[in-house]
PDB file of C-alpha atoms in Angstrom:
ATOM      1  CA  MET I 415      -6.762   9.518 -35.472  1.00 59.00           C
ATOM      2  CA  SER I 416      -8.205  11.661 -37.247  1.00 64.00           C
ATOM      3  CA  GLU I 417      -8.179  15.277 -36.988  1.00 60.00           C
ATOM      4  CA  GLY I 418     -11.282  16.168 -35.427  1.00 58.00           C
ATOM      5  CA  ASP I 419     -10.377  12.693 -32.645  1.00 54.00           C
ATOM      6  CA  ARG I 420      -7.068  14.587 -32.185  1.00 55.00           C
ATOM      7  CA  HIS I 421      -8.862  18.710 -31.327  1.00 52.00           C
ATOM      8  CA  GLU I 422     -11.114  16.396 -29.384  1.00 59.00           C
ATOM      9  CA  ALA I 423      -8.328  15.096 -27.422  1.00 59.00           C
ATOM     10  CA  SER I 424      -6.429  18.814 -27.526  1.00 62.00           C
ATOM     11  CA  THR I 425     -10.006  20.363 -25.944  1.00 67.00           C
ATOM     12  CA  ARG I 426      -9.722  18.165 -22.900  1.00 80.00           C
ATOM     13  CA  THR I 427      -5.934  17.985 -22.177  1.00 86.00           C
ATOM     14  CA  PHE I 428      -6.528  21.781 -21.708  1.00 88.00           C
ATOM     15  CA  LEU I 429      -9.948  21.386 -20.240  1.00 88.00           C
ATOM     16  CA  ALA I 430      -8.278  18.987 -17.679  1.00 91.00           C
ATOM     17  CA  CYS I 431      -4.807  21.615 -17.418  1.00 90.00           C
ATOM     18  CA  ALA I 432      -7.243  24.546 -16.982  1.00 89.00           C
ATOM     19  CA  ALA I 433      -9.289  22.840 -14.233  1.00 89.00           C
ATOM     20  CA  GLU I 434      -5.722  22.064 -11.890  1.00 92.00           C
ATOM     21  CA  VAL I 435      -4.807  25.414 -12.091  1.00 92.00           C
ATOM     22  CA  ALA I 436      -8.532  26.537 -10.691  1.00 91.00           C
ATOM     23  CA  ARG I 437      -8.741  23.339  -8.001  1.00 91.00           C
ATOM     24  CA  LEU I 438      -4.360  25.037  -7.237  1.00 93.00           C
ATOM     25  CA  LEU I 439      -6.115  28.722  -7.165  1.00 92.00           C
ATOM     26  CA  ASP I 440      -8.730  27.310  -5.024  1.00 90.00           C
ATOM     27  CA  LEU I 441     -10.869  28.846  -7.799  1.00 87.00           C
ATOM     28  CA  GLU I 442     -14.750  27.756  -7.390  1.00 73.00           C
ATOM     29  CA  ALA I 443     -15.824  25.172 -10.273  1.00 65.00           C
ATOM     30  CA  ALA I 444     -17.357  25.767 -14.019  1.00 62.00           C
ATOM     31  CA  ALA I 445     -20.064  23.059 -13.181  1.00 60.00           C
ATOM     32  CA  ASP I 446     -22.972  25.495 -14.842  1.00 72.00           C
ATOM     33  CA  VAL I 447     -20.605  26.911 -17.341  1.00 76.00           C
ATOM     34  CA  PRO I 448     -21.385  24.069 -20.820  1.00 77.00           C
ATOM     35  CA  GLU I 449     -19.126  21.690 -21.203  1.00 74.00           C
ATOM     36  CA  ASP I 450     -17.418  23.161 -24.943  1.00 75.00           C
ATOM     37  CA  ARG I 451     -17.069  26.539 -22.906  1.00 82.00           C
ATOM     38  CA  ARG I 452     -15.785  25.487 -19.142  1.00 84.00           C
ATOM     39  CA  ALA I 453     -11.716  25.115 -20.204  1.00 84.00           C
ATOM     40  CA  ARG I 454     -12.111  28.949 -21.951  1.00 86.00           C
ATOM     41  CA  HIS I 455     -13.819  29.799 -18.585  1.00 87.00           C
ATOM     42  CA  LEU I 456     -11.726  28.069 -16.161  1.00 87.00           C
ATOM     43  CA  ALA I 457      -8.732  30.038 -17.742  1.00 88.00           C
ATOM     44  CA  GLY I 458     -10.351  32.862 -17.194  1.00 88.00           C
ATOM     45  CA  ALA I 459     -11.201  33.143 -13.591  1.00 89.00           C
ATOM     46  CA  ALA I 460      -7.713  31.957 -13.541  1.00 90.00           C
ATOM     47  CA  ARG I 461      -6.573  35.057 -14.845  1.00 89.00           C
ATOM     48  CA  ARG I 462      -6.143  37.969 -12.968  1.00 89.00           C
ATOM     49  CA  PRO I 463      -5.826  35.944  -9.499  1.00 91.00           C
ATOM     50  CA  LEU I 464      -2.440  33.686 -11.363  1.00 92.00           C
ATOM     51  CA  MET I 465      -1.151  38.094 -12.226  1.00 89.00           C
ATOM     52  CA  GLU I 466      -1.584  39.500  -9.042  1.00 90.00           C
ATOM     53  CA  ARG I 467       0.667  36.934  -6.896  1.00 88.00           C
ATOM     54  CA  VAL I 468       3.798  37.795  -6.445  1.00 87.00           C
ATOM     55  CA  THR I 469       4.039  34.257  -5.482  1.00 92.00           C
ATOM     56  CA  LEU I 470       3.902  30.974  -6.758  1.00 94.00           C
ATOM     57  CA  SER I 471       4.770  27.518  -4.978  1.00 95.00           C
ATOM     58  CA  GLU I 472       5.988  25.452  -6.814  1.00 96.00           C
ATOM     59  CA  GLU I 473       3.059  23.084  -7.504  1.00 96.00           C
ATOM     60  CA  PHE I 474       1.767  25.518 -10.601  1.00 96.00           C
ATOM     61  CA  PHE I 475       4.706  25.648 -12.549  1.00 96.00           C
ATOM     62  CA  ASP I 476       3.606  22.248 -14.330  1.00 94.00           C
ATOM     63  CA  PRO I 477      -0.327  22.613 -14.708  1.00 94.00           C
ATOM     64  CA  LEU I 478       0.766  26.400 -16.238  1.00 95.00           C
ATOM     65  CA  MET I 479       3.200  25.506 -18.748  1.00 94.00           C
ATOM     66  CA  ALA I 480       0.733  22.142 -19.322  1.00 92.00           C
ATOM     67  CA  ALA I 481      -2.056  24.827 -20.039  1.00 92.00           C
ATOM     68  CA  ALA I 482       0.201  27.164 -21.782  1.00 92.00           C
ATOM     69  CA  VAL I 483       1.174  24.741 -24.297  1.00 91.00           C
ATOM     70  CA  TYR I 484      -2.443  22.791 -24.993  1.00 89.00           C
ATOM     71  CA  ASP I 485      -4.102  26.284 -25.086  1.00 89.00           C
ATOM     72  CA  PRO I 486      -6.439  25.644 -28.212  1.00 86.00           C
ATOM     73  CA  ASP I 487      -5.728  29.811 -28.738  1.00 84.00           C
ATOM     74  CA  PRO I 488      -2.176  31.322 -28.770  1.00 82.00           C
ATOM     75  CA  SER I 489      -3.318  34.443 -27.758  1.00 85.00           C
ATOM     76  CA  PHE I 490      -4.465  32.911 -24.318  1.00 87.00           C
ATOM     77  CA  CYS I 491      -1.971  31.447 -23.471  1.00 87.00           C
ATOM     78  CA  ARG I 492      -0.022  34.622 -22.052  1.00 90.00           C
ATOM     79  CA  TRP I 493      -2.191  34.351 -19.137  1.00 91.00           C
ATOM     80  CA  PHE I 494      -0.232  31.292 -17.707  1.00 94.00           C
ATOM     81  CA  VAL I 495       2.668  32.653 -19.591  1.00 94.00           C
ATOM     82  CA  GLU I 496       3.608  35.833 -18.603  1.00 94.00           C
ATOM     83  CA  PRO I 497       3.209  35.001 -14.432  1.00 94.00           C
ATOM     84  CA  ALA I 498       5.676  31.603 -14.711  1.00 95.00           C
ATOM     85  CA  LEU I 499       7.580  34.245 -15.926  1.00 95.00           C
ATOM     86  CA  TYR I 500       7.342  36.568 -13.613  1.00 94.00           C
ATOM     87  CA  VAL I 501       8.025  33.737 -10.969  1.00 95.00           C
ATOM     88  CA  PHE I 502       9.822  31.387 -12.212  1.00 96.00           C
ATOM     89  CA  GLY I 503      11.812  33.280 -14.370  1.00 96.00           C
ATOM     90  CA  ARG I 504      12.722  33.318 -18.128  1.00 96.00           C
ATOM     91  CA  ARG I 505      14.702  30.624 -18.166  1.00 97.00           C
ATOM     92  CA  ARG I 506      13.186  27.985 -16.409  1.00 96.00           C
ATOM     93  CA  VAL I 507       9.964  28.929 -18.615  1.00 96.00           C
ATOM     94  CA  MET I 508      12.084  28.924 -21.823  1.00 95.00           C
ATOM     95  CA  THR I 509      13.174  25.227 -21.093  1.00 95.00           C
ATOM     96  CA  ALA I 510      10.133  23.555 -20.246  1.00 93.00           C
ATOM     97  CA  LEU I 511       8.529  25.599 -23.577  1.00 92.00           C
ATOM     98  CA  LEU I 512      11.089  23.958 -26.085  1.00 92.00           C
ATOM     99  CA  GLY I 513      11.201  20.919 -24.250  1.00 91.00           C
ATOM    100  CA  TYR I 514       7.048  20.248 -25.033  1.00 86.00           C
ATOM    101  CA  LEU I 515       8.212  21.894 -28.590  1.00 84.00           C
ATOM    102  CA  ARG I 516      10.886  18.756 -28.510  1.00 87.00           C
ATOM    103  CA  THR I 517       9.110  15.868 -26.646  1.00 83.00           C
ATOM    104  CA  ALA I 518       5.739  16.960 -26.161  1.00 70.00           C
ATOM    105  CA  ARG I 519       6.413  15.980 -23.038  1.00 64.00           C
ATOM    106  CA  PRO I 520       7.234  18.656 -20.097  1.00 56.00           C
ATOM    107  CA  GLN I 521      11.607  19.024 -19.501  1.00 55.00           C
ATOM    108  CA  ARG I 522      12.535  19.757 -15.961  1.00 54.00           C
TER     109      ARG I 522
END
């Protein structure tokens, strides 16, 4: 797989992750946003609602961790990590992130 193919696959994966977080938050779809910016748009739209919530249901955990890992810009991954830290705790979040590093799959 070439570098370009890997980048394209990673971009599609991040879009799927950001779309799942947006779906869980009941955010409007980003149909009018060009596809190359849709993932970042969804992530930006999810940022405030995520930070304003005191609780998140269990179904948020895996999508938040996946979005943090697959975000192509490491300076933005905290948009997904911080709400998970506040709600699910440091140990669980660190375990999940380390699991991605070790195996490229989430650890539960």
